[in-house]
Every structure is written in structure tokens, then in C-alpha cells.
Coordinates of C-alpha atoms in Angstrom, one line a residue:
X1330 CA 18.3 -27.5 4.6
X1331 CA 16.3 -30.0 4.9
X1332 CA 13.5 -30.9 2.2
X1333 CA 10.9 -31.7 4.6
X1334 CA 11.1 -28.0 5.7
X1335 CA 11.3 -27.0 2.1
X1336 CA 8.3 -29.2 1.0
X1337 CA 6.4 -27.5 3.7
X1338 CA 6.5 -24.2 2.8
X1339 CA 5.5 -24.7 -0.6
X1340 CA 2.6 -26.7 0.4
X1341 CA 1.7 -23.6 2.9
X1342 CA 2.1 -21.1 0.2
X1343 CA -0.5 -23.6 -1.9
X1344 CA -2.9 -23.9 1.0
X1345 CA -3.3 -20.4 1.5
X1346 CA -2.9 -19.1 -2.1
X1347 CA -5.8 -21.6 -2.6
X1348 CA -7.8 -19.8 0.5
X1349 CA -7.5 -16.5 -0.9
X1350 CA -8.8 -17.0 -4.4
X1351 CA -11.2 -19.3 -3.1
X1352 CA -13.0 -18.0 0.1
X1353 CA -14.2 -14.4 -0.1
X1354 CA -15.4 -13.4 3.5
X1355 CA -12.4 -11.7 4.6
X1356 CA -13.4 -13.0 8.4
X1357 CA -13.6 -16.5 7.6
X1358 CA -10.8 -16.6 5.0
X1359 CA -8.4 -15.4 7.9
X1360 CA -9.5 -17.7 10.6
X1361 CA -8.8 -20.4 8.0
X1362 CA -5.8 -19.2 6.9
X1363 CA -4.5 -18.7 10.7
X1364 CA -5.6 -22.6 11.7
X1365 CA -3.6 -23.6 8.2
X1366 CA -0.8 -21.4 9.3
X1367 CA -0.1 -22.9 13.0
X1368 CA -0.7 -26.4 12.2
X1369 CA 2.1 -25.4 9.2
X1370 CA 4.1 -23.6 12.1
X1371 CA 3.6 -26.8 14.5
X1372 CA 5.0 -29.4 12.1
X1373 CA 7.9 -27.0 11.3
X1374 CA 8.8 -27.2 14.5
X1375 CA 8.7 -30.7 15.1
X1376 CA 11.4 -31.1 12.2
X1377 CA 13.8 -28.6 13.7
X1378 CA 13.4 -30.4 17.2
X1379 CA 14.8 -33.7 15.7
X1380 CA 17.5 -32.1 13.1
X1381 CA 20.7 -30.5 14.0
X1382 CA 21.7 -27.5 11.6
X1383 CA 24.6 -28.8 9.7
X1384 CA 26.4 -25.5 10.2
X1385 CA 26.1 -22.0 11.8
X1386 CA 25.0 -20.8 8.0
X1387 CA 22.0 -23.1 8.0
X1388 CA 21.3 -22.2 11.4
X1389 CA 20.9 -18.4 10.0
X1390 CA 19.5 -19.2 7.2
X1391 CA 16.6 -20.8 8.6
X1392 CA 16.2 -18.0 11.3
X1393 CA 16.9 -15.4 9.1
X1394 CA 14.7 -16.1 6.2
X1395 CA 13.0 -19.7 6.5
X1396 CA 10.8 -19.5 9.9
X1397 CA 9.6 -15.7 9.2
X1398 CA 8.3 -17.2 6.2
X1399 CA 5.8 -19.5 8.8
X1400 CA 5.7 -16.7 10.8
X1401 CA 4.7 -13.8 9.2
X1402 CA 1.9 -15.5 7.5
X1403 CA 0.1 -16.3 10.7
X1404 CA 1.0 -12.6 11.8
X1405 CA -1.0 -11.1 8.5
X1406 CA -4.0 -13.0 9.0
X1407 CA -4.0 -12.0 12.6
X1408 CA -3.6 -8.5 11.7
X1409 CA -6.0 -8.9 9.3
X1410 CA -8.5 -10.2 11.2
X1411 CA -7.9 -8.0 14.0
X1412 CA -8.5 -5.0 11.8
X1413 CA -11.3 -6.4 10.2
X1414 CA -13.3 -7.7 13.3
X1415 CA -12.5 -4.1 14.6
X1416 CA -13.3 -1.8 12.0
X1417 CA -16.2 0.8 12.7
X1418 CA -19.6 0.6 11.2
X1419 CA -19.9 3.8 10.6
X1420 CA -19.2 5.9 7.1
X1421 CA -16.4 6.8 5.0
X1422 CA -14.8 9.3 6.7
X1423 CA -14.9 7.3 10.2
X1424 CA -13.5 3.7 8.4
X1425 CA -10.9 5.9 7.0
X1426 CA -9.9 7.5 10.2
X1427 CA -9.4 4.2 11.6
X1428 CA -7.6 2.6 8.7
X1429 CA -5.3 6.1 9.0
X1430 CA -4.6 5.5 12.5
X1431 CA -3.7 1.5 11.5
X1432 CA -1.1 2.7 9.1
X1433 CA 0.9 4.7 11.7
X1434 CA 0.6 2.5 14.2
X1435 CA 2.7 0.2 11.3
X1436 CA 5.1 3.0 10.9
X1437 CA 5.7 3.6 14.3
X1438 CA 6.9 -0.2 14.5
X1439 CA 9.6 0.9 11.9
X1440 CA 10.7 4.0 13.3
X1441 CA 11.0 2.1 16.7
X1442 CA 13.1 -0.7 15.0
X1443 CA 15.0 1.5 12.6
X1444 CA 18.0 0.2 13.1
X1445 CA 17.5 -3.3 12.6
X1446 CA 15.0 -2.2 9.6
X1447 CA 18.0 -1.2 7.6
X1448 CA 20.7 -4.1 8.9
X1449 CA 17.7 -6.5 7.5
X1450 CA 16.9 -4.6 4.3
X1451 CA 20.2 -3.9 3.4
X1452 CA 21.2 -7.5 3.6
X1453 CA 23.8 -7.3 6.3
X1454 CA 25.4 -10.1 8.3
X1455 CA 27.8 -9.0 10.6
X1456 CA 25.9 -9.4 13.4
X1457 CA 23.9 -12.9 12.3
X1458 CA 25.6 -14.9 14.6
X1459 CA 23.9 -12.1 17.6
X1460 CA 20.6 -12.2 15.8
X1461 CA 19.8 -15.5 14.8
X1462 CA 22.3 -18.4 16.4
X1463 CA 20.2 -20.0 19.2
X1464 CA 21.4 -19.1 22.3
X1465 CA 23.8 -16.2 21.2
X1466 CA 21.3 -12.6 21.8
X1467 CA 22.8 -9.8 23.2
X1468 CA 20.7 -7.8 25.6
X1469 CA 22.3 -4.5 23.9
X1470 CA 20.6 -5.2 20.3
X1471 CA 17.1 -4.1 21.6
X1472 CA 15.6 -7.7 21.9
X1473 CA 12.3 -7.5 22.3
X1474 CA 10.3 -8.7 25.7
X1475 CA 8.3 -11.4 23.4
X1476 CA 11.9 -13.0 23.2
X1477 CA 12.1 -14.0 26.8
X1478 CA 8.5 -15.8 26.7
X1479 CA 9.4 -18.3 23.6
X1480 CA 10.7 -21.3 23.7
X1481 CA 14.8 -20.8 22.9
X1482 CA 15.2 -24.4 21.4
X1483 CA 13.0 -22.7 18.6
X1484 CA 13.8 -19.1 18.6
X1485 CA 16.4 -16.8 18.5
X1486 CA 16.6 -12.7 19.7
X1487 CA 15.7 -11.4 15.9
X1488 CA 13.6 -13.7 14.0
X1489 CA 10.4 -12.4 15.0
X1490 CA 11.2 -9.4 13.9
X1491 CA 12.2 -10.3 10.8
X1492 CA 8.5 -11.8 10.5
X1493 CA 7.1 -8.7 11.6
X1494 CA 9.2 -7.0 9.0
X1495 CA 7.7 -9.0 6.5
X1496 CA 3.5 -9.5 7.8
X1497 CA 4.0 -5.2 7.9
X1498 CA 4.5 -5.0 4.4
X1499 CA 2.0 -7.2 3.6
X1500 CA -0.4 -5.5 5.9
X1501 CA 0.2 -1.9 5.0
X1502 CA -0.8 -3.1 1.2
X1503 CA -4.0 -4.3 2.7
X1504 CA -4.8 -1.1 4.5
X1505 CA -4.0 0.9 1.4
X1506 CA -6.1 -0.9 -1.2
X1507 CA -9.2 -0.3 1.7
X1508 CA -7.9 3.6 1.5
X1509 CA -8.2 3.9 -1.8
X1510 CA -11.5 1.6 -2.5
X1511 CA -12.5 4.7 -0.4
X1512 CA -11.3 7.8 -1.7
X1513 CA -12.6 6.5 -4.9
X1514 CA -15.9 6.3 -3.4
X1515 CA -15.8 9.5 -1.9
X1516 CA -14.8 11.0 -5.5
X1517 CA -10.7 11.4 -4.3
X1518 CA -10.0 9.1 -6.9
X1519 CA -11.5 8.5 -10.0
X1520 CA -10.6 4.3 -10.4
X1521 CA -11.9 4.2 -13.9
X1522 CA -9.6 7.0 -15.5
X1523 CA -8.1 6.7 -18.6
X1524 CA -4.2 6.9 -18.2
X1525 CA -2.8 10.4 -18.7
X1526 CA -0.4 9.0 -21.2
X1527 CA 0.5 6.3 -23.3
X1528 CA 3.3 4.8 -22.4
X1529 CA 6.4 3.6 -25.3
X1530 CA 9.0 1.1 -23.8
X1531 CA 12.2 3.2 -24.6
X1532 CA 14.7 0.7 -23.4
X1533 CA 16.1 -2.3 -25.5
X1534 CA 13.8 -4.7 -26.6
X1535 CA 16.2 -7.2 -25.7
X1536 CA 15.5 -5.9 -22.1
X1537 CA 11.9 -5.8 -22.7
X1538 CA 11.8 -9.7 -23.5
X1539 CA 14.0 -10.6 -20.7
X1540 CA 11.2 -8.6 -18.5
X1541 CA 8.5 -10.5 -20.4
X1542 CA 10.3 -14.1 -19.7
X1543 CA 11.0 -13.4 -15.9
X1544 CA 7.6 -12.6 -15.5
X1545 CA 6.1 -15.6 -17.2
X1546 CA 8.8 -18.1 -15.2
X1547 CA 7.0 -16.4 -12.4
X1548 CA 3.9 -17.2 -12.9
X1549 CA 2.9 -13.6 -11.7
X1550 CA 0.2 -13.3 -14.6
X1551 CA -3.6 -15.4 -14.2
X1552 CA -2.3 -17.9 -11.5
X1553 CA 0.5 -18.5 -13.8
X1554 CA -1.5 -19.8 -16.8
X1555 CA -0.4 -16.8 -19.5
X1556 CA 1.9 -18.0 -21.8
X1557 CA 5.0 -16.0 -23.4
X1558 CA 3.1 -15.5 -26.3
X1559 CA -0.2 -13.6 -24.6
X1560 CA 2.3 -11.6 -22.3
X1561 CA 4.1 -10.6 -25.8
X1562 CA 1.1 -9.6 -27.2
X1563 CA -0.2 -7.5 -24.6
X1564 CA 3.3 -5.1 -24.1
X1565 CA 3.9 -4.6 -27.8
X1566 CA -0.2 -3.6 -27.8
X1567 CA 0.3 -1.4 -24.5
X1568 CA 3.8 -0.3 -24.7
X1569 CA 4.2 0.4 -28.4
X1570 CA 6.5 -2.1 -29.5
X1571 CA 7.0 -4.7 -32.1
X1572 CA 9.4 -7.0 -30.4
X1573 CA 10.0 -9.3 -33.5
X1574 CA 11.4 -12.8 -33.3
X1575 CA 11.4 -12.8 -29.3
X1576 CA 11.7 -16.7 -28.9
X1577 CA 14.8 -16.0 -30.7
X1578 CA 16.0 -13.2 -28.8
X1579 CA 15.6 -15.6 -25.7
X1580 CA 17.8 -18.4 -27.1
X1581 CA 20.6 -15.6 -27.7
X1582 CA 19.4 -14.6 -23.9
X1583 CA 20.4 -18.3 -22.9
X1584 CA 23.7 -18.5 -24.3
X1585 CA 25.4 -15.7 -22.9
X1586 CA 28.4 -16.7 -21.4
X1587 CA 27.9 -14.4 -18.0
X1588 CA 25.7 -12.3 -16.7
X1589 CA 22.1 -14.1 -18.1
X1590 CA 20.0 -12.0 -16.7
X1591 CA 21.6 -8.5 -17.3
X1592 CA 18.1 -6.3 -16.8
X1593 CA 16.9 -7.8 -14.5
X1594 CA 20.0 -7.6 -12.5
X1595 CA 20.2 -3.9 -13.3
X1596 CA 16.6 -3.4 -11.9
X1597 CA 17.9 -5.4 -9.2
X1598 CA 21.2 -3.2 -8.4
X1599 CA 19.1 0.2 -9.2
X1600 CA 16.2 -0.9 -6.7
X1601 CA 18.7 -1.6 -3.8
X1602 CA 20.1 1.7 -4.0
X1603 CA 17.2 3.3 -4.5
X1604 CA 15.7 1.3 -1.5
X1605 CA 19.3 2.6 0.0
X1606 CA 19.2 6.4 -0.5
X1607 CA 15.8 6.5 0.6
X1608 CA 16.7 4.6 3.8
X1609 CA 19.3 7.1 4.5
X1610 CA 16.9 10.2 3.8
X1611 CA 14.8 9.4 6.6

């Protein structure tokens, strides 16, 4: 992949991380963040024009999981402002009719592109070459109308969707932090409650430090500023546990032979066939 294409999604991520925590009129933030978005989109573009995929796997790979990146960024802060600019001015109970009715109208989209919901979320690719090769759709895999209007040197049958996939999930987070902001208003929820119990991590602590050090790599903690240390500190304090010489425990971490990571691959296997039973329950 080319690190031009690379480069600019990290400096799009930046811009509008940097938007959010900076500009705090939803309205305005969005139109921002839809402007940084297309001019992101536009120079994307540009690149693909003049580069030939070195091989039908990049070709996927930057259809499949590359532009809806772009894409679905722009679509959230559409949505966003859409819902935002739209939203009645009336009370409680009318805002969260509306925000009610927004949230189906999300899960009507999945229900209508159930099928390609779970190929995507299931990681499947035996029909990639269908759904994102240039050139390559198949009328029979419900390709949408939109497809038709694009230009094809840039698109393929499925991406979009993909991007939709994506913006939906991002959306529908949105829409429920507004539903609760309101329940909790409306005496639903208290949002100051104590927890009902104190929690005790249970599992290794091994497992626990491996948690604490992905999450710190991450930088998922005060813009990424907490050190191993202050994340230490706070789940022996909240979880009950004295996790002793963890720097330690990490260097033994680093020189397994195989399998590094083993919780966090664990979570990871348990998660997917969580995500899969559910998927075949509905």
C-alpha cells in the first residue's frame, strides 16, 4: 500500500481527533469535520488515480478496509449534523421520540443488508473479488442504486457499504449517549449512582497486566498521556488487586516464544463468537 495513502489517514484521524476535543458546538464541529473529511477524501483519490494496485489483494484491501475509513468519517459527520440541525425544540419526551425513531431507522439499514452485515463482520472473503475488484460487481449481490452514480475508476459495488457499516456504529453510539443524557434527566437513570458492586479481577494477574499494557500501547487513556504506572495504580485500587512486580511480569510477557499476547487473543476469539452466536440468533 502505498505510504502516501497511509500517511493520510493518520493525519485525518489527527485533524479530526483534534476537532472534537477542541470545538464544542456540535453544528460547527461537524461542518468542520465534513470540509476536513472531503478535502482528505479528494487527495485520496488523486493517489489511487496515478497508482496501480500491485495485486488483486491490495486492490481489496484498500476497498475493503482503507477507503471506508475516508468514507465513513464524512458519513458520521453528515449524519450527525443532519440529526442535530433536525432535532425538535420541544421537551424530553418529543427529543426522545425523534432520537427513538433515528435509531430504527439505523437498524432497519442492517436488517435490509443482513446478509452482507454478517459476510463483513464475520471476516469473509469468498466473494471479495465480487465486492470490491473495480469492475467485477454482480447485479445479484444487492448492489445498491448509489453504485451506478459513482465514478467506477474509484469505487467498487460494496465499499460504501462497508462505510456505512462503520459511520452506523459510530452513529448509533451518538444517539444513545443523547438517550441516556435524557432518561437521566427525566429520573430513568440515576448517572451519579454508586456501583451496585465492587468489582475483584478474578482472572490471572498475568492477564490483568497484559490488559493494563495493551491499553496503555493504545493510548485509550487521557489522549494517551497515562503511563503504565497510573493505569496499575488505578485497577489494583478499583479491581482489588495487588499486581506486584508488573514491569517484570511484562518482560516474561515479551519473551514467550508464541502466542505474546495470549489474553488478549482469548478476548479476541471469545468476542468473535460471541459477535457470531448473536449474529445467528437474529
Amino acid at each position: 500500500m502505498d505510504s502516501r495513502i497511509n500517511q493520510l489517514l493518520i493525519d485525518l484521524k489527527q485533524q479530526l481527533l483534534f476537532l472534537d476535543t477542541q470545538t464544542r458546538d456540535i453544528l460547527p464541529c461537524c461542518e468542520k469535520g465534513i470540509l476536513i473529511c472531503i478535502k482528505a477524501i479528494n487527495e485520496l483519490k488523486e493517489i489511487v488515480s496515478n497508482t496501480d494496485f500491485a495485486s488483486d489483494e491490495d486492490e481489496i484491501y484498500f476497498f475493503k478496509v482503507i477507503k471506508p475509513e475516508f468514507i465513513s468519517k464524512l458519513i458520521y459527520y453528515n449524519s450527525i449534523y443532519k440529526f442535530e440541525s433536525k432535532k425538535p425544540r420541544g421537551g424530553n419526551k418529543e427529543v426522545k421520540k425523534y432520537i427513538q425513531n433515528e435509531l430504527e431507522k439505523l437498524k432497519r439499514y442492517f436488517v435490509n443488508n443482513n446478509d452482507f452485515y454478517k459476510y463483513y463482520s464475520r471476516k469473509n472473503t469468498s466473494l471479495d473479488k465480487k465486492y470490491f475488484i473495480r469492475g467485477n460487481f454482480d447485479i445479484k449481490l444487492d448492489v445498491d442504486s448509489y453504485f451506478f452514480e459513482t465514478d467506477h475508476s474509484f469505487a467498487t459495488s460494496h465499499d460504501f457499504k462497508v462505510a456505512k457499516i462503520l459511520a452506523h456504529d459510530l452513529v448509533e453510539v451518538y444517539l444513545e449517549n443523547k438517550l441516556k443524557v435524557i432518561n437521566s434527566k427525566s429520573g430513568n437513570e440515576n448517572s451519579q449512582r454508586e456501583p451496585n458492586a465492587k468489582l475483584t479481577w478474578t482472572a490471572p494477574k498475568v492477564a490483568l497486566i497484559e490488559l493494563i499494557y495493551a491499553l496503555q500501547t493504545e493510548g485509550v487513556f487521557n489522549n494517551g498521556t497515562a503511563d503504565v504506572k497510573d493505569l496499575t495504580e488505578h485497577f489494583e485500587k478499583n479491581f482489588n488487586i495487588d499486581l506486584g512486580q508488573y514491569r517484570r511480569t511484562f518482560l516474561e510477557i515479551r519473551a514467550r516464544k508464541t502466542d505474546r499476547p495470549r489474553f488478549i487473543q482469548s478476548l479476541k476469539e471469545g468476542l468473535e463468537k460471541r459477535m457470531d452466536n448473536s449474529d445467528e440468533a437474529n
